[in-house]
Coordinates of C-alpha atoms in Angstrom, one line a residue:
X7 CA 0.0 0.0 0.0
X8 CA 1.4 3.4 -1.0
X9 CA 1.6 6.3 1.4
X10 CA -1.2 8.0 -0.5
X11 CA -3.4 5.0 0.0
X12 CA -2.4 4.9 3.7
X13 CA -3.4 8.6 4.1
X14 CA -6.7 8.0 2.2
X15 CA -7.5 5.0 4.3
X16 CA -6.8 6.9 7.5
X17 CA -9.1 9.6 6.4
X18 CA -11.7 7.0 5.8
X19 CA -12.7 7.7 2.2
X20 CA -11.1 7.8 -1.3
X21 CA -10.1 11.1 -2.8
X22 CA -9.0 11.9 -6.3
X23 CA -5.3 12.8 -6.2
X24 CA -5.7 14.7 -9.5
X25 CA -8.0 17.2 -7.8
X26 CA -6.1 17.6 -4.5
X27 CA -4.0 20.7 -4.5
X28 CA -5.6 22.2 -7.5
X29 CA -6.9 25.7 -7.0
X30 CA -10.6 25.8 -6.3
X31 CA -12.7 28.8 -5.7
X32 CA -14.5 28.9 -2.4
X33 CA -16.9 31.3 -0.9
X34 CA -14.3 32.2 1.8
X35 CA -11.4 32.7 -0.5
X36 CA -9.8 36.1 -0.2
X37 CA -9.5 38.3 -3.2
X38 CA -6.1 37.9 -4.8
X39 CA -5.6 34.4 -3.4
X40 CA -6.1 32.8 -6.8
X41 CA -3.6 35.1 -8.4
X42 CA -1.1 34.4 -5.7
X43 CA -1.5 30.6 -6.1
X44 CA -1.0 30.9 -9.9
X45 CA 2.1 33.0 -9.4
X46 CA 3.6 30.5 -7.0
X47 CA 2.9 27.6 -9.4
X48 CA 4.6 29.6 -12.1
X49 CA 7.6 30.1 -9.9
X50 CA 7.8 26.4 -9.1
X51 CA 7.5 25.5 -12.7
X52 CA 10.6 27.6 -13.3
X53 CA 12.4 26.4 -10.2
X54 CA 10.9 23.4 -8.4
X55 CA 13.5 23.9 -5.6
X56 CA 12.2 27.3 -4.5
X57 CA 11.6 26.3 -0.9
X58 CA 9.7 29.4 0.1
X59 CA 7.4 29.3 -2.9
X60 CA 6.6 25.6 -2.2
X61 CA 5.9 26.3 1.5
X62 CA 3.6 29.2 0.6
X63 CA 1.8 27.1 -2.0
X64 CA 1.5 24.2 0.4
X65 CA -0.2 26.5 2.9
X66 CA -2.7 27.4 0.3
X67 CA -3.5 23.9 -0.7
X68 CA -3.8 22.8 2.9
X69 CA -6.3 25.6 3.4
X70 CA -8.3 24.5 0.3
X71 CA -8.2 20.8 1.4
X72 CA -9.6 21.4 4.9
X73 CA -11.9 24.4 4.3
X74 CA -15.2 23.5 6.0
X75 CA -17.2 25.7 3.6
X76 CA -15.9 23.8 0.6
X77 CA -19.1 23.0 -1.5
X78 CA -17.3 20.5 -3.6
X79 CA -16.4 18.4 -0.5
X80 CA -19.3 18.3 2.0
X81 CA -17.5 15.7 4.1
X82 CA -14.7 18.2 4.9
X83 CA -16.7 20.0 7.5
X84 CA -17.3 16.8 9.4
X85 CA -13.7 15.7 9.7
X86 CA -12.2 15.7 13.1
X87 CA -8.9 17.6 13.7
X88 CA -6.7 14.5 13.1
X89 CA -8.5 13.6 9.9
X90 CA -8.3 17.2 8.7
X91 CA -4.5 17.2 9.3
X92 CA -4.2 14.0 7.2
X93 CA -6.4 15.6 4.5
X94 CA -4.0 18.5 4.5
X95 CA -1.0 16.2 4.3
X96 CA -2.6 14.4 1.3
X97 CA -3.0 17.8 -0.5
X98 CA 0.7 18.6 0.1
X99 CA 1.7 15.1 -1.1
X100 CA -0.2 15.6 -4.4
X101 CA 1.5 19.0 -4.7
X102 CA 5.0 17.6 -4.2
X103 CA 4.3 14.7 -6.6
X104 CA 3.2 17.3 -9.2
X105 CA 6.6 19.0 -9.2
X106 CA 8.9 16.1 -8.3
X107 CA 8.8 14.8 -11.9
X108 CA 11.1 17.5 -13.0
X109 CA 14.6 15.8 -13.3
X110 CA 16.1 18.8 -11.5
X111 CA 13.6 18.8 -8.6
X112 CA 14.9 17.8 -5.2
X113 CA 12.9 19.9 -2.8
X114 CA 9.6 18.2 -3.7
X115 CA 11.2 14.9 -3.0
X116 CA 12.3 16.1 0.4
X117 CA 8.7 17.0 1.2
X118 CA 7.5 13.6 0.0
X119 CA 10.1 12.0 2.3
X120 CA 9.1 14.1 5.2
X121 CA 5.5 13.0 4.8
X122 CA 6.3 9.3 4.3
X123 CA 9.1 8.7 6.8
X124 CA 6.8 7.4 9.4
X125 CA 4.7 5.1 7.2
X126 CA 7.1 4.2 4.4
X127 CA 10.6 4.1 5.8
X128 CA 12.3 2.5 2.7
X129 CA 10.5 4.7 0.3
X130 CA 11.5 7.9 2.2
X131 CA 15.1 6.8 2.2
X132 CA 15.0 6.3 -1.6
X133 CA 13.5 9.7 -2.1
X134 CA 16.1 11.4 0.1
X135 CA 18.9 9.6 -1.9
X136 CA 17.4 10.7 -5.2
X137 CA 17.1 14.3 -3.9
X138 CA 20.7 14.3 -2.8
X139 CA 21.8 13.0 -6.2
X140 CA 19.9 15.8 -8.0
X141 CA 21.5 18.6 -6.0
X142 CA 25.2 19.6 -6.3
X143 CA 25.1 22.1 -3.5
X144 CA 24.5 19.6 -0.6
X145 CA 21.3 21.5 0.5
X146 CA 19.2 18.4 -0.3
X147 CA 21.5 16.2 1.6
X148 CA 21.5 18.5 4.6
X149 CA 17.7 18.6 4.6
X150 CA 17.5 14.8 4.2
X151 CA 19.9 14.2 7.0
X152 CA 17.9 16.5 9.2
X153 CA 14.7 14.6 8.5
X154 CA 16.4 11.3 9.4
X155 CA 17.9 12.7 12.6
X156 CA 14.6 14.1 13.7
X157 CA 13.1 10.6 13.2
X158 CA 15.9 9.2 15.4
X159 CA 17.3 7.3 12.3
X160 CA 20.9 8.2 12.9
X161 CA 22.2 4.9 11.3
X162 CA 20.3 5.7 8.1
X163 CA 21.5 9.3 8.2
X164 CA 25.1 8.1 8.4
X165 CA 24.6 5.7 5.5
X166 CA 23.1 8.4 3.4
X167 CA 25.7 10.9 4.3
X168 CA 28.7 8.6 3.7
X169 CA 27.2 7.6 0.3
X170 CA 26.4 11.1 -0.9
X171 CA 28.6 13.7 0.8
X172 CA 31.2 15.5 -1.3
X173 CA 33.3 17.7 1.0
X174 CA 34.6 20.1 -1.6
X175 CA 31.2 20.8 -3.1
X176 CA 28.6 20.4 -0.5
X177 CA 27.5 23.0 2.1
X178 CA 29.2 22.4 5.5
X179 CA 25.6 22.2 6.9
X180 CA 25.5 18.7 5.4
X181 CA 28.7 17.7 7.2
X182 CA 27.3 19.2 10.4
X183 CA 24.3 16.8 10.3
X184 CA 26.5 13.9 9.4
X185 CA 28.9 14.6 12.3
X186 CA 26.0 15.0 14.6
X187 CA 24.5 11.7 13.6
X188 CA 27.8 10.0 14.3
X189 CA 28.1 11.5 17.7
X190 CA 24.5 10.5 18.5
X191 CA 25.4 7.0 17.4
X192 CA 28.4 6.8 19.7
X193 CA 31.0 7.1 17.0
X194 CA 33.2 10.1 18.1
X195 CA 36.3 8.8 16.1
X196 CA 34.3 8.8 12.9
X197 CA 32.9 12.2 13.8
X198 CA 36.4 13.7 14.2
X199 CA 37.5 12.2 10.9
X200 CA 34.7 13.9 9.1
X201 CA 35.2 17.1 11.0
X202 CA 38.8 17.1 9.7
X203 CA 37.6 16.4 6.2
X204 CA 35.7 19.7 5.9
X205 CA 38.9 21.7 6.1
X206 CA 39.1 21.5 2.3
X207 CA 35.8 23.3 1.8
X208 CA 36.3 26.9 0.5
X209 CA 33.8 28.5 2.8
X210 CA 36.2 29.1 5.7
X211 CA 33.5 30.9 7.9
X212 CA 31.1 28.0 7.6
X213 CA 33.8 25.5 8.3
X214 CA 34.8 27.4 11.4
X215 CA 31.2 27.4 12.6
X216 CA 31.0 23.6 12.3
X217 CA 34.3 23.2 14.1
X218 CA 33.2 25.5 16.9
X219 CA 30.0 23.5 17.3
X220 CA 31.5 20.0 17.4
X221 CA 35.2 20.1 18.5
X222 CA 34.6 20.1 22.2
X223 CA 31.7 17.7 21.9
X224 CA 33.8 15.2 20.0
X225 CA 36.7 15.6 22.6
X226 CA 34.3 14.9 25.5
X227 CA 32.8 11.9 23.7
X228 CA 36.2 10.5 23.0
X229 CA 37.2 10.9 26.6
X230 CA 34.1 9.2 27.9
X231 CA 34.5 6.3 25.5
X232 CA 38.1 5.5 26.7
X233 CA 38.5 2.3 28.7
X234 CA 39.0 2.9 32.4
X235 CA 42.6 2.5 33.7
X236 CA 43.2 0.3 36.7

């Protein structure tokens, strides 16, 4: 069962994914909202990795999906808060799928992984790996590692980071999450090795910030992991 099917089954009814997230006029829609949505869609068509545009559009489709005054969906008004939240997630899922087909799109894949990490662990990992492969800056990798760490999947974060991280090209923020996952997994020696590896990155200020964040933490972790002397 796909994540979309899971969401639909939790809501308790089937919905047409082709209609979810599509702009629909409602009696409570503010003037100018439609134009704003169209402008955001145009921005994402040009650049599907425009995170702010995606977040703004996601907020609009969430509002459409859960509007109690929606004449096209009379059941929406009767949904309890949990079901309404799932309905909103389904709307954002459809939106992310809409733009993830672009071979340069990585941010929509990040959003799909965020929505599916709890119910479709393996699928979320695949989406994060694909997102990281599509992005040369390391921002996708950093976002993916953050999602995995928030889900307490540090082992998966380490695996993804080791496979995808390129120290010369990727933002030091990706290295920061990878080092953090290693520390959280009790691997201070590996964390130190990767901390040393970012010395080659050209952004000296960002590198210094990562070192300032982790140098003492790694030293303390290494000290606490040493065998006791008798």
